[in-house]
Amino acid sequence: MSKFSLTSLMISALSALLIGCASSYTVTEQTKNRMAELNDQAAQQLLSTLLTKSEYGGGFCIGGLKMTSGFQDHDKLSVQEDGTLTFAAKFVANAEITGVRVLSNTNTVSITTKKEWRKGQFAMNLDEIKSIRVKDTDGSFSSTFCEGLSPGKLVMVEGAGDLGFFINVKDDQLDNLMAGLLHFSKNTSLKQGLGF
């Protein structure tokens, strides 16, 4: 299986989902205290736990029109001590319009589209994170194209080239998740309350 860099693909759905009004997210004292306890190994272990679907939440997901990886597809998901995240995901290799038919007497257009999905292994260094966005979720599928969400918090991590992924945790795990992410991405922009 070939390896692709996340920066080589676009997840256009993530940009489309960023509709709403955002405000700055303030790091809590609990997150700061948790960060002070972490070294690279502890941060790696913490993120590995929270990225996997468990009693702590839905975990990691890529959801969108160009790329997808359900919450159950964790056979290739890992976080290294240097902050490199690797995962398997399906992506759209070819998207094209295969047929267009115009019906002149009714002024309607019929369009047939075709998508070819392929599976690849991807890698992203967490120190390249541009922004982390936090919002509440009721666990519905529609906000992310991801299945298996738990009610709680939905965190969108945006990397280089407007690429990103979702992490779903229960409310009481948000400080742990933020501590793990910020350990590797100390200079990222933090926002909350987006309508993605």
Tab-separated table of C-alpha atoms in Angstrom:
chain	number	residue	atom	x	y	z
A	1	MET	CA	0.000	0.000	0.000
A	2	SER	CA	1.428	3.341	-0.979
A	3	LYS	CA	1.906	6.142	1.523
A	4	PHE	CA	0.555	9.608	0.857
A	5	SER	CA	1.264	12.894	2.619
A	6	LEU	CA	-1.796	14.647	3.999
A	7	THR	CA	-0.592	17.826	2.355
A	8	SER	CA	-1.067	16.233	-1.074
A	9	LEU	CA	-4.863	15.902	-0.743
A	10	MET	CA	-7.677	18.370	-0.149
A	11	ILE	CA	-10.622	17.722	2.111
A	12	SER	CA	-12.969	20.297	0.691
A	13	ALA	CA	-15.828	19.238	2.926
A	14	LEU	CA	-13.989	20.463	6.010
A	15	SER	CA	-13.827	23.980	4.623
A	16	ALA	CA	-17.482	23.824	3.671
A	17	LEU	CA	-18.393	22.732	7.183
A	18	LEU	CA	-16.685	25.716	8.792
A	19	ILE	CA	-19.826	27.804	8.740
A	20	GLY	CA	-20.690	29.742	11.863
A	21	CYS	CA	-19.325	32.232	14.275
A	22	ALA	CA	-16.155	31.339	16.154
A	23	SER	CA	-14.677	32.788	19.301
A	24	SER	CA	-11.334	32.162	20.949
A	25	TYR	CA	-10.993	29.051	23.062
A	26	THR	CA	-9.285	29.608	26.410
A	27	VAL	CA	-7.086	26.822	27.734
A	28	THR	CA	-8.369	25.771	31.157
A	29	GLU	CA	-6.262	25.429	34.280
A	30	GLN	CA	-6.984	21.686	34.199
A	31	THR	CA	-5.510	21.471	30.691
A	32	LYS	CA	-2.435	23.475	31.749
A	33	ASN	CA	-1.914	21.245	34.777
A	34	ARG	CA	-2.279	18.105	32.637
A	35	MET	CA	0.201	19.494	30.085
A	36	ALA	CA	2.762	20.057	32.851
A	37	GLU	CA	2.613	16.331	33.634
A	38	LEU	CA	3.254	15.173	30.067
A	39	ASN	CA	6.429	14.183	28.305
A	40	ASP	CA	6.470	12.920	24.694
A	41	GLN	CA	5.770	9.320	25.700
A	42	ALA	CA	2.898	10.203	28.045
A	43	ALA	CA	1.343	12.538	25.458
A	44	GLN	CA	1.607	9.816	22.807
A	45	GLN	CA	-0.082	7.271	25.091
A	46	LEU	CA	-2.815	9.728	26.073
A	47	LEU	CA	-3.639	10.616	22.456
A	48	SER	CA	-3.540	6.971	21.390
A	49	THR	CA	-6.221	6.229	23.989
A	50	LEU	CA	-8.454	9.180	23.084
A	51	LEU	CA	-8.193	8.664	19.312
A	52	THR	CA	-9.663	5.175	19.612
A	53	LYS	CA	-13.415	4.695	20.021
A	54	SER	CA	-14.020	3.769	23.638
A	55	GLU	CA	-15.937	4.788	26.742
A	56	TYR	CA	-14.105	8.151	26.423
A	57	GLY	CA	-15.832	9.050	23.139
A	58	GLY	CA	-16.030	8.356	19.418
A	59	GLY	CA	-12.337	8.999	18.827
A	60	PHE	CA	-10.695	9.833	15.498
A	61	CYS	CA	-12.517	10.298	12.214
A	62	ILE	CA	-11.952	11.752	8.769
A	63	GLY	CA	-15.311	12.751	7.381
A	64	GLY	CA	-16.052	14.468	4.137
A	65	LEU	CA	-16.729	14.317	0.436
A	66	LYS	CA	-13.101	13.856	-0.662
A	67	MET	CA	-11.843	11.567	2.087
A	68	THR	CA	-13.385	9.301	4.688
A	69	SER	CA	-12.403	7.010	7.538
A	70	GLY	CA	-15.095	5.800	9.894
A	71	PHE	CA	-14.572	5.601	13.626
A	72	GLN	CA	-14.150	1.828	13.359
A	73	ASP	CA	-11.258	1.937	10.847
A	74	HIS	CA	-8.403	1.968	13.333
A	75	ASP	CA	-6.238	-0.906	12.123
A	76	LYS	CA	-3.599	1.562	10.865
A	77	LEU	CA	-4.112	4.424	13.353
A	78	SER	CA	-1.131	5.317	15.517
A	79	VAL	CA	0.595	8.244	17.210
A	80	GLN	CA	4.378	8.193	17.550
A	81	GLU	CA	6.400	9.804	20.356
A	82	ASP	CA	7.621	12.454	17.891
A	83	GLY	CA	4.013	13.542	17.305
A	84	THR	CA	3.508	11.856	13.932
A	85	LEU	CA	-0.057	10.655	13.396
A	86	THR	CA	-0.586	7.900	10.817
A	87	PHE	CA	-3.885	6.446	9.680
A	88	ALA	CA	-5.594	4.619	6.849
A	89	ALA	CA	-8.398	6.335	4.974
A	90	LYS	CA	-10.357	6.108	1.770
A	91	PHE	CA	-9.998	9.048	-0.589
A	92	VAL	CA	-11.493	10.122	-3.882
A	93	ALA	CA	-8.917	9.327	-6.543
A	94	ASN	CA	-11.088	10.330	-9.503
A	95	ALA	CA	-14.264	12.359	-9.435
A	96	GLU	CA	-15.870	13.182	-12.744
A	97	ILE	CA	-19.125	13.930	-14.462
A	98	THR	CA	-19.856	10.906	-16.637
A	99	GLY	CA	-23.014	12.101	-18.338
A	100	VAL	CA	-25.002	15.278	-18.857
A	101	ARG	CA	-28.474	15.356	-20.385
A	102	VAL	CA	-30.430	18.562	-20.909
A	103	LEU	CA	-34.184	18.253	-21.267
A	104	SER	CA	-35.077	21.398	-23.202
A	105	ASN	CA	-38.832	21.205	-22.955
A	106	THR	CA	-38.754	21.131	-19.141
A	107	ASN	CA	-35.515	23.073	-18.623
A	108	THR	CA	-34.099	20.392	-16.300
A	109	VAL	CA	-30.588	19.019	-16.314
A	110	SER	CA	-29.656	15.450	-15.468
A	111	ILE	CA	-26.045	14.949	-14.314
A	112	THR	CA	-24.395	11.647	-13.485
A	113	THR	CA	-21.268	11.746	-11.349
A	114	LYS	CA	-18.721	9.056	-10.667
A	115	LYS	CA	-16.348	8.707	-7.737
A	116	GLU	CA	-13.507	6.248	-7.480
A	117	TRP	CA	-12.511	5.566	-3.882
A	118	ARG	CA	-9.074	4.223	-2.997
A	119	LYS	CA	-7.516	3.394	0.343
A	120	GLY	CA	-4.181	4.835	1.415
A	121	GLN	CA	-1.954	5.277	4.442
A	122	PHE	CA	-1.473	8.891	5.534
A	123	ALA	CA	0.868	10.721	7.897
A	124	MET	CA	0.697	14.107	9.584
A	125	ASN	CA	3.017	15.698	12.103
A	126	LEU	CA	0.993	17.212	14.929
A	127	ASP	CA	3.384	20.159	15.230
A	128	GLU	CA	1.999	21.298	11.838
A	129	ILE	CA	-1.489	21.857	13.271
A	130	LYS	CA	-2.773	25.316	12.296
A	131	SER	CA	-5.903	25.394	14.405
A	132	ILE	CA	-7.937	23.405	16.895
A	133	ARG	CA	-11.670	24.107	16.995
A	134	VAL	CA	-13.950	22.913	19.788
A	135	LYS	CA	-17.745	22.666	19.796
A	136	ASP	CA	-20.482	20.780	21.583
A	137	THR	CA	-22.088	17.835	19.809
A	138	ASP	CA	-25.235	15.864	20.414
A	139	GLY	CA	-23.686	12.909	18.579
A	140	SER	CA	-25.474	13.428	15.258
A	141	PHE	CA	-23.926	12.222	12.002
A	142	SER	CA	-24.823	15.257	9.888
A	143	SER	CA	-22.254	17.684	11.270
A	144	THR	CA	-19.200	15.664	10.224
A	145	PHE	CA	-20.110	12.799	7.873
A	146	CYS	CA	-18.684	10.603	10.661
A	147	GLU	CA	-20.587	7.765	12.284
A	148	GLY	CA	-20.406	6.662	15.896
A	149	LEU	CA	-20.189	10.065	17.580
A	150	SER	CA	-20.761	10.239	21.310
A	151	PRO	CA	-22.514	13.257	22.850
A	152	GLY	CA	-19.890	15.607	24.257
A	153	LYS	CA	-17.202	17.593	22.442
A	154	LEU	CA	-16.243	17.571	18.784
A	155	VAL	CA	-12.731	18.840	18.071
A	156	MET	CA	-11.618	19.643	14.533
A	157	VAL	CA	-7.884	19.657	13.977
A	158	GLU	CA	-6.797	21.600	10.895
A	159	GLY	CA	-3.346	20.945	9.460
A	160	ALA	CA	-1.324	22.250	6.551
A	161	GLY	CA	-3.197	22.905	3.319
A	162	ASP	CA	-6.584	23.212	5.059
A	163	LEU	CA	-6.584	19.489	5.810
A	164	GLY	CA	-7.876	18.110	9.023
A	165	PHE	CA	-9.686	15.488	11.038
A	166	PHE	CA	-12.206	15.195	13.848
A	167	ILE	CA	-11.813	13.859	17.377
A	168	ASN	CA	-14.876	13.163	19.481
A	169	VAL	CA	-14.594	12.908	23.264
A	170	LYS	CA	-16.995	13.040	26.156
A	171	ASP	CA	-17.087	16.307	28.105
A	172	ASP	CA	-14.877	15.068	30.940
A	173	GLN	CA	-12.069	14.110	28.522
A	174	LEU	CA	-11.675	17.460	26.734
A	175	ASP	CA	-8.901	18.709	29.034
A	176	ASN	CA	-6.943	15.492	28.492
A	177	LEU	CA	-7.349	15.701	24.720
A	178	MET	CA	-6.347	19.365	24.565
A	179	ALA	CA	-3.305	18.685	26.754
A	180	GLY	CA	-2.165	15.882	24.455
A	181	LEU	CA	-2.651	17.911	21.272
A	182	LEU	CA	-1.069	21.088	22.665
A	183	HIS	CA	1.949	19.144	23.881
A	184	PHE	CA	2.909	18.643	20.232
A	185	SER	CA	1.352	21.793	18.735
A	186	LYS	CA	2.119	24.604	21.139
A	187	ASN	CA	1.632	27.492	18.689
A	188	THR	CA	-1.724	26.554	17.197
A	189	SER	CA	-4.761	28.811	16.981
A	190	LEU	CA	-7.606	27.817	19.340
A	191	LYS	CA	-11.283	28.482	18.573
A	192	GLN	CA	-14.667	27.321	19.770
A	193	GLY	CA	-18.313	27.432	18.847
A	194	LEU	CA	-18.103	26.820	15.104
A	195	GLY	CA	-21.073	25.450	13.240
A	196	PHE	CA	-19.196	22.750	11.350
